[in-house]
PDB file of C-alpha atoms in Angstrom:
ATOM      1  CA  UNK W   1      43.911  39.109  -4.566  1.00 46.00           C
ATOM      2  CA  UNK W   2      44.966  37.238  -1.470  1.00 47.00           C
ATOM      3  CA  UNK W   3      48.608  37.723  -2.109  1.00 48.00           C
ATOM      4  CA  UNK W   4      48.159  41.507  -2.868  1.00 51.00           C
ATOM      5  CA  UNK W   5      46.209  41.728   0.414  1.00 49.00           C
ATOM      6  CA  UNK W   6      48.978  40.056   2.330  1.00 49.00           C
ATOM      7  CA  UNK W   7      51.475  42.429   0.803  1.00 54.00           C
ATOM      8  CA  UNK W   8      49.478  45.416   1.718  1.00 53.00           C
ATOM      9  CA  UNK W   9      49.128  44.030   5.342  1.00 55.00           C
ATOM     10  CA  UNK W  10      52.815  43.606   5.493  1.00 57.00           C
ATOM     11  CA  UNK W  11      53.487  47.113   4.214  1.00 57.00           C
ATOM     12  CA  UNK W  12      51.060  48.465   6.718  1.00 56.00           C
ATOM     13  CA  UNK W  13      52.623  46.571   9.446  1.00 56.00           C
ATOM     14  CA  UNK W  14      56.063  47.778   8.463  1.00 56.00           C
ATOM     15  CA  UNK W  15      55.078  51.476   8.392  1.00 55.00           C
ATOM     16  CA  UNK W  16      53.446  51.213  11.842  1.00 56.00           C
ATOM     17  CA  UNK W  17      56.631  49.638  13.243  1.00 54.00           C
ATOM     18  CA  UNK W  18      58.500  52.574  11.564  1.00 53.00           C
ATOM     19  CA  UNK W  19      56.063  55.035  13.015  1.00 54.00           C
ATOM     20  CA  UNK W  20      56.438  53.468  16.560  1.00 54.00           C
ATOM     21  CA  UNK W  21      60.240  53.626  16.296  1.00 51.00           C
ATOM     22  CA  UNK W  22      60.308  57.210  15.041  1.00 53.00           C
ATOM     23  CA  UNK W  23      57.656  58.337  17.542  1.00 55.00           C
ATOM     24  CA  UNK W  24      59.616  56.555  20.336  1.00 63.00           C
ATOM     25  CA  UNK W  25      62.742  58.547  19.542  1.00 66.00           C
ATOM     26  CA  UNK W  26      61.021  61.861  19.253  1.00 67.00           C
ATOM     27  CA  UNK W  27      60.624  62.388  22.999  1.00 66.00           C
ATOM     28  CA  UNK W  28      64.259  61.404  23.505  1.00 68.00           C
ATOM     29  CA  UNK W  29      65.563  63.911  20.999  1.00 67.00           C
ATOM     30  CA  UNK W  30      63.204  66.638  22.219  1.00 68.00           C
ATOM     31  CA  UNK W  31      64.356  66.205  25.804  1.00 67.00           C
ATOM     32  CA  UNK W  32      68.014  66.172  24.584  1.00 67.00           C
ATOM     33  CA  UNK W  33      67.462  69.477  22.624  1.00 68.00           C
ATOM     34  CA  UNK W  34      65.775  71.108  25.661  1.00 68.00           C
ATOM     35  CA  UNK W  35      68.587  70.070  27.961  1.00 65.00           C
ATOM     36  CA  UNK W  36      71.177  71.618  25.668  1.00 63.00           C
ATOM     37  CA  UNK W  37      69.386  74.804  25.202  1.00 56.00           C
ATOM     38  CA  UNK W  38      68.844  75.236  29.041  1.00 59.00           C
ATOM     39  CA  UNK W  39      72.299  74.302  29.820  1.00 55.00           C
ATOM     40  CA  UNK W  40      74.000  76.658  27.298  1.00 51.00           C
ATOM     41  CA  UNK W  41      73.394  79.908  29.200  1.00 49.00           C
ATOM     42  CA  UNK W  42      74.957  78.624  32.342  1.00 45.00           C
ATOM     43  CA  UNK W  43      77.921  77.154  30.483  1.00 44.00           C
ATOM     44  CA  UNK W  44      78.626  80.349  28.480  1.00 46.00           C
ATOM     45  CA  UNK W  45      77.875  82.957  31.229  1.00 52.00           C
ATOM     46  CA  UNK W  46      77.550  81.194  34.685  1.00 62.00           C
ATOM     47  CA  UNK W  47      74.621  81.343  36.849  1.00 74.00           C
ATOM     48  CA  UNK W  48      74.473  83.524  39.948  1.00 78.00           C
ATOM     49  CA  UNK W  49      76.347  82.087  43.131  1.00 71.00           C
ATOM     50  CA  UNK W  50      78.071  79.420  40.960  1.00 81.00           C
ATOM     51  CA  UNK W  51      81.545  81.072  41.363  1.00 86.00           C
ATOM     52  CA  UNK W  52      81.672  82.677  37.969  1.00 92.00           C
ATOM     53  CA  UNK W  53      81.258  86.347  37.062  1.00 94.00           C
ATOM     54  CA  UNK W  54      79.483  87.396  33.906  1.00 95.00           C
ATOM     55  CA  UNK W  55      81.624  88.463  30.913  1.00 95.00           C
ATOM     56  CA  UNK W  56      82.799  92.076  31.292  1.00 94.00           C
ATOM     57  CA  UNK W  57      81.023  92.837  27.945  1.00 94.00           C
ATOM     58  CA  UNK W  58      77.585  91.438  29.045  1.00 96.00           C
ATOM     59  CA  UNK W  59      74.592  93.579  29.139  1.00 97.00           C
ATOM     60  CA  UNK W  60      73.279  95.051  32.383  1.00 97.00           C
ATOM     61  CA  UNK W  61      70.292  93.093  33.613  1.00 97.00           C
ATOM     62  CA  UNK W  62      67.368  95.069  35.002  1.00 97.00           C
ATOM     63  CA  UNK W  63      64.640  93.178  36.780  1.00 96.00           C
ATOM     64  CA  UNK W  64      61.608  94.891  38.292  1.00 96.00           C
ATOM     65  CA  UNK W  65      60.758  93.258  41.642  1.00 97.00           C
ATOM     66  CA  UNK W  66      57.912  95.687  42.608  1.00 97.00           C
ATOM     67  CA  UNK W  67      55.977  97.833  40.280  1.00 96.00           C
ATOM     68  CA  UNK W  68      53.937 100.889  41.184  1.00 95.00           C
ATOM     69  CA  UNK W  69      50.560 100.987  39.544  1.00 94.00           C
ATOM     70  CA  UNK W  70      49.826 104.706  39.848  1.00 93.00           C
ATOM     71  CA  UNK W  71      53.241 106.236  38.930  1.00 94.00           C
ATOM     72  CA  UNK W  72      53.023 109.847  37.986  1.00 91.00           C
ATOM     73  CA  UNK W  73      56.759 110.773  38.045  1.00 93.00           C
ATOM     74  CA  UNK W  74      59.587 108.568  36.786  1.00 95.00           C
ATOM     75  CA  UNK W  75      63.304 109.275  37.496  1.00 96.00           C
ATOM     76  CA  UNK W  76      65.240 110.727  34.756  1.00 95.00           C
ATOM     77  CA  UNK W  77      68.779 111.803  33.977  1.00 95.00           C
ATOM     78  CA  UNK W  78      69.807 114.667  36.336  1.00 94.00           C
ATOM     79  CA  UNK W  79      67.270 113.946  39.105  1.00 96.00           C
ATOM     80  CA  UNK W  80      68.457 113.643  42.629  1.00 97.00           C
ATOM     81  CA  UNK W  81      67.437 110.231  43.856  1.00 97.00           C
ATOM     82  CA  UNK W  82      67.195 108.773  47.293  1.00 97.00           C
ATOM     83  CA  UNK W  83      67.918 105.054  47.061  1.00 97.00           C
ATOM     84  CA  UNK W  84      68.060 102.122  49.508  1.00 98.00           C
ATOM     85  CA  UNK W  85      70.171  99.271  48.389  1.00 98.00           C
ATOM     86  CA  UNK W  86      71.903  95.958  49.181  1.00 98.00           C
ATOM     87  CA  UNK W  87      74.984  95.123  47.102  1.00 98.00           C
ATOM     88  CA  UNK W  88      76.213  91.508  46.681  1.00 97.00           C
ATOM     89  CA  UNK W  89      78.742  89.723  44.569  1.00 97.00           C
ATOM     90  CA  UNK W  90      77.283  87.849  41.664  1.00 97.00           C
ATOM     91  CA  UNK W  91      79.948  85.129  42.051  1.00 94.00           C
ATOM     92  CA  UNK W  92      79.071  83.976  45.559  1.00 95.00           C
ATOM     93  CA  UNK W  93      76.277  86.211  46.923  1.00 95.00           C
ATOM     94  CA  UNK W  94      78.479  87.822  49.608  1.00 96.00           C
ATOM     95  CA  UNK W  95      77.053  91.140  50.646  1.00 97.00           C
ATOM     96  CA  UNK W  96      79.577  94.051  50.459  1.00 97.00           C
ATOM     97  CA  UNK W  97      77.474  97.083  51.259  1.00 97.00           C
ATOM     98  CA  UNK W  98      73.906  97.971  52.437  1.00 97.00           C
ATOM     99  CA  UNK W  99      72.212 101.369  53.038  1.00 97.00           C
ATOM    100  CA  UNK W 100      69.587  99.366  54.968  1.00 96.00           C
ATOM    101  CA  UNK W 101      72.122  98.398  57.652  1.00 95.00           C
ATOM    102  CA  UNK W 102      72.997 102.036  58.128  1.00 94.00           C
ATOM    103  CA  UNK W 103      69.316 102.931  57.914  1.00 96.00           C
ATOM    104  CA  UNK W 104      70.280 105.865  55.601  1.00 96.00           C
ATOM    105  CA  UNK W 105      69.427 105.996  51.814  1.00 97.00           C
ATOM    106  CA  UNK W 106      72.078 107.151  49.430  1.00 97.00           C
ATOM    107  CA  UNK W 107      71.222 110.530  47.858  1.00 97.00           C
ATOM    108  CA  UNK W 108      72.907 111.281  44.392  1.00 96.00           C
ATOM    109  CA  UNK W 109      72.230 112.865  40.962  1.00 96.00           C
ATOM    110  CA  UNK W 110      71.539 110.005  38.484  1.00 96.00           C
ATOM    111  CA  UNK W 111      73.197 110.219  35.047  1.00 94.00           C
ATOM    112  CA  UNK W 112      75.930 112.635  36.477  1.00 93.00           C
ATOM    113  CA  UNK W 113      78.763 110.094  37.023  1.00 94.00           C
ATOM    114  CA  UNK W 114      78.260 110.219  40.762  1.00 95.00           C
ATOM    115  CA  UNK W 115      77.776 106.502  40.974  1.00 97.00           C
ATOM    116  CA  UNK W 116      78.844 103.485  38.970  1.00 97.00           C
ATOM    117  CA  UNK W 117      77.646 103.457  35.315  1.00 97.00           C
ATOM    118  CA  UNK W 118      75.324 100.509  35.971  1.00 97.00           C
ATOM    119  CA  UNK W 119      73.389 102.606  38.423  1.00 98.00           C
ATOM    120  CA  UNK W 120      73.197 105.554  35.998  1.00 97.00           C
ATOM    121  CA  UNK W 121      71.650 103.127  33.480  1.00 97.00           C
ATOM    122  CA  UNK W 122      69.563 100.988  35.775  1.00 97.00           C
ATOM    123  CA  UNK W 123      67.814 103.633  37.827  1.00 97.00           C
ATOM    124  CA  UNK W 124      66.263 105.588  35.004  1.00 97.00           C
ATOM    125  CA  UNK W 125      62.438 105.506  34.568  1.00 96.00           C
ATOM    126  CA  UNK W 126      61.853 104.317  38.046  1.00 97.00           C
ATOM    127  CA  UNK W 127      58.829 105.259  40.246  1.00 97.00           C
ATOM    128  CA  UNK W 128      59.035 106.094  43.908  1.00 97.00           C
ATOM    129  CA  UNK W 129      58.467 102.815  45.852  1.00 97.00           C
ATOM    130  CA  UNK W 130      59.691 100.717  42.818  1.00 98.00           C
ATOM    131  CA  UNK W 131      62.099  97.939  43.549  1.00 98.00           C
ATOM    132  CA  UNK W 132      64.595  96.569  40.999  1.00 98.00           C
ATOM    133  CA  UNK W 133      67.360  93.902  40.903  1.00 98.00           C
ATOM    134  CA  UNK W 134      70.401  95.197  38.912  1.00 98.00           C
ATOM    135  CA  UNK W 135      72.982  92.689  37.697  1.00 98.00           C
ATOM    136  CA  UNK W 136      75.874  94.825  36.540  1.00 98.00           C
ATOM    137  CA  UNK W 137      78.986  93.403  34.644  1.00 98.00           C
ATOM    138  CA  UNK W 138      82.429  94.725  35.689  1.00 97.00           C
ATOM    139  CA  UNK W 139      82.767  97.122  32.844  1.00 97.00           C
ATOM    140  CA  UNK W 140      79.667  99.134  34.261  1.00 98.00           C
ATOM    141  CA  UNK W 141      80.925  98.835  37.861  1.00 97.00           C
ATOM    142  CA  UNK W 142      84.575  98.734  39.039  1.00 97.00           C
ATOM    143  CA  UNK W 143      86.194  97.010  35.957  1.00 96.00           C
ATOM    144  CA  UNK W 144      89.453  95.102  36.114  1.00 96.00           C
ATOM    145  CA  UNK W 145      90.603  96.972  39.297  1.00 95.00           C
ATOM    146  CA  UNK W 146      87.680  96.128  41.437  1.00 95.00           C
ATOM    147  CA  UNK W 147      87.291  97.874  44.851  1.00 95.00           C
ATOM    148  CA  UNK W 148      89.529  95.822  47.200  1.00 93.00           C
ATOM    149  CA  UNK W 149      89.187  94.069  49.549  1.00 93.00           C
ATOM    150  CA  UNK W 150      85.527  93.394  49.133  1.00 95.00           C
ATOM    151  CA  UNK W 151      85.059  93.678  45.424  1.00 97.00           C
ATOM    152  CA  UNK W 152      87.442  91.659  43.386  1.00 96.00           C
ATOM    153  CA  UNK W 153      88.749  92.677  39.941  1.00 96.00           C
ATOM    154  CA  UNK W 154      86.307  91.893  37.221  1.00 97.00           C
ATOM    155  CA  UNK W 155      83.517  91.531  39.698  1.00 97.00           C
ATOM    156  CA  UNK W 156      79.823  91.396  38.582  1.00 97.00           C
ATOM    157  CA  UNK W 157      77.615  93.159  41.161  1.00 98.00           C
ATOM    158  CA  UNK W 158      74.135  92.545  42.065  1.00 98.00           C
ATOM    159  CA  UNK W 159      72.004  95.377  43.638  1.00 98.00           C
ATOM    160  CA  UNK W 160      68.567  95.098  45.202  1.00 98.00           C
ATOM    161  CA  UNK W 161      67.398  98.742  44.995  1.00 98.00           C
ATOM    162  CA  UNK W 162      64.350 100.801  45.991  1.00 98.00           C
ATOM    163  CA  UNK W 163      63.643 104.357  44.908  1.00 98.00           C
ATOM    164  CA  UNK W 164      62.789 105.944  48.220  1.00 97.00           C
ATOM    165  CA  UNK W 165      62.306 109.479  46.703  1.00 97.00           C
ATOM    166  CA  UNK W 166      62.898 111.839  43.835  1.00 96.00           C
ATOM    167  CA  UNK W 167      64.390 114.933  45.730  1.00 94.00           C
ATOM    168  CA  UNK W 168      64.164 118.476  44.788  1.00 77.00           C
ATOM    169  CA  UNK W 169      67.226 120.486  43.801  1.00 70.00           C
ATOM    170  CA  UNK W 170      69.718 120.771  46.658  1.00 63.00           C
ATOM    171  CA  UNK W 171      71.962 123.458  45.338  1.00 54.00           C
ATOM    172  CA  UNK W 172      75.008 121.034  45.653  1.00 54.00           C
ATOM    173  CA  UNK W 173      76.758 119.934  42.605  1.00 49.00           C
ATOM    174  CA  UNK W 174      77.957 116.538  44.129  1.00 46.00           C
ATOM    175  CA  UNK W 175      75.646 114.981  46.841  1.00 47.00           C
ATOM    176  CA  UNK W 176      77.560 111.705  46.510  1.00 48.00           C
ATOM    177  CA  UNK W 177      80.897 113.226  47.353  1.00 48.00           C
ATOM    178  CA  UNK W 178      79.510 114.267  50.968  1.00 48.00           C
ATOM    179  CA  UNK W 179      78.236 110.669  51.399  1.00 47.00           C
ATOM    180  CA  UNK W 180      81.323 108.842  50.241  1.00 47.00           C
ATOM    181  CA  UNK W 181      83.581 111.171  52.312  1.00 43.00           C
ATOM    182  CA  UNK W 182      82.019 109.615  55.469  1.00 41.00           C
ATOM    183  CA  UNK W 183      83.877 107.104  57.605  1.00 44.00           C
ATOM    184  CA  UNK W 184      81.732 104.186  56.675  1.00 42.00           C
ATOM    185  CA  UNK W 185      83.339 103.959  53.260  1.00 41.00           C
ATOM    186  CA  UNK W 186      86.617 103.075  54.776  1.00 43.00           C
ATOM    187  CA  UNK W 187      85.157 100.339  56.837  1.00 45.00           C
ATOM    188  CA  UNK W 188      84.852  97.910  53.822  1.00 41.00           C
TER     189      UNK W 188
END
């Protein structure tokens, strides 16, 4: 009986030691796993302002910064929108354009190829007063050509936008043409 009891004690002691070692390594491996999971997106795609653009085939990122609780009308394809915006480069955060500086919102027809494709996608279903952050890969912006000298080839663009108004029909086919024919476009 005594020998059997000692043997059980020894077994019990051994499994507790094994449990302690196993449990002691568990937090280490969990921490390692979490570090790898959180590091992978920045390795693969780069984080904003780290000197790397998103892959051209990346999806547009649409973040809502200000929601409107009582929204009765949302923007839809073909609507004339009045938008305030600030455009920056994803790569380094450098601002390249802002309607706020000019104190004049941009008016255009959404979904009518009057602006970059990322805007046509990212400004649908917005409420007046809503603010969004659009992160637009180059294929939905200016592509491999860019818009020199301020927008480099392959640039990922970030826009902070606010829908100022959904305008009534103007009778004009191309509101953006009038806006972009102004002198400020050449001052880039």
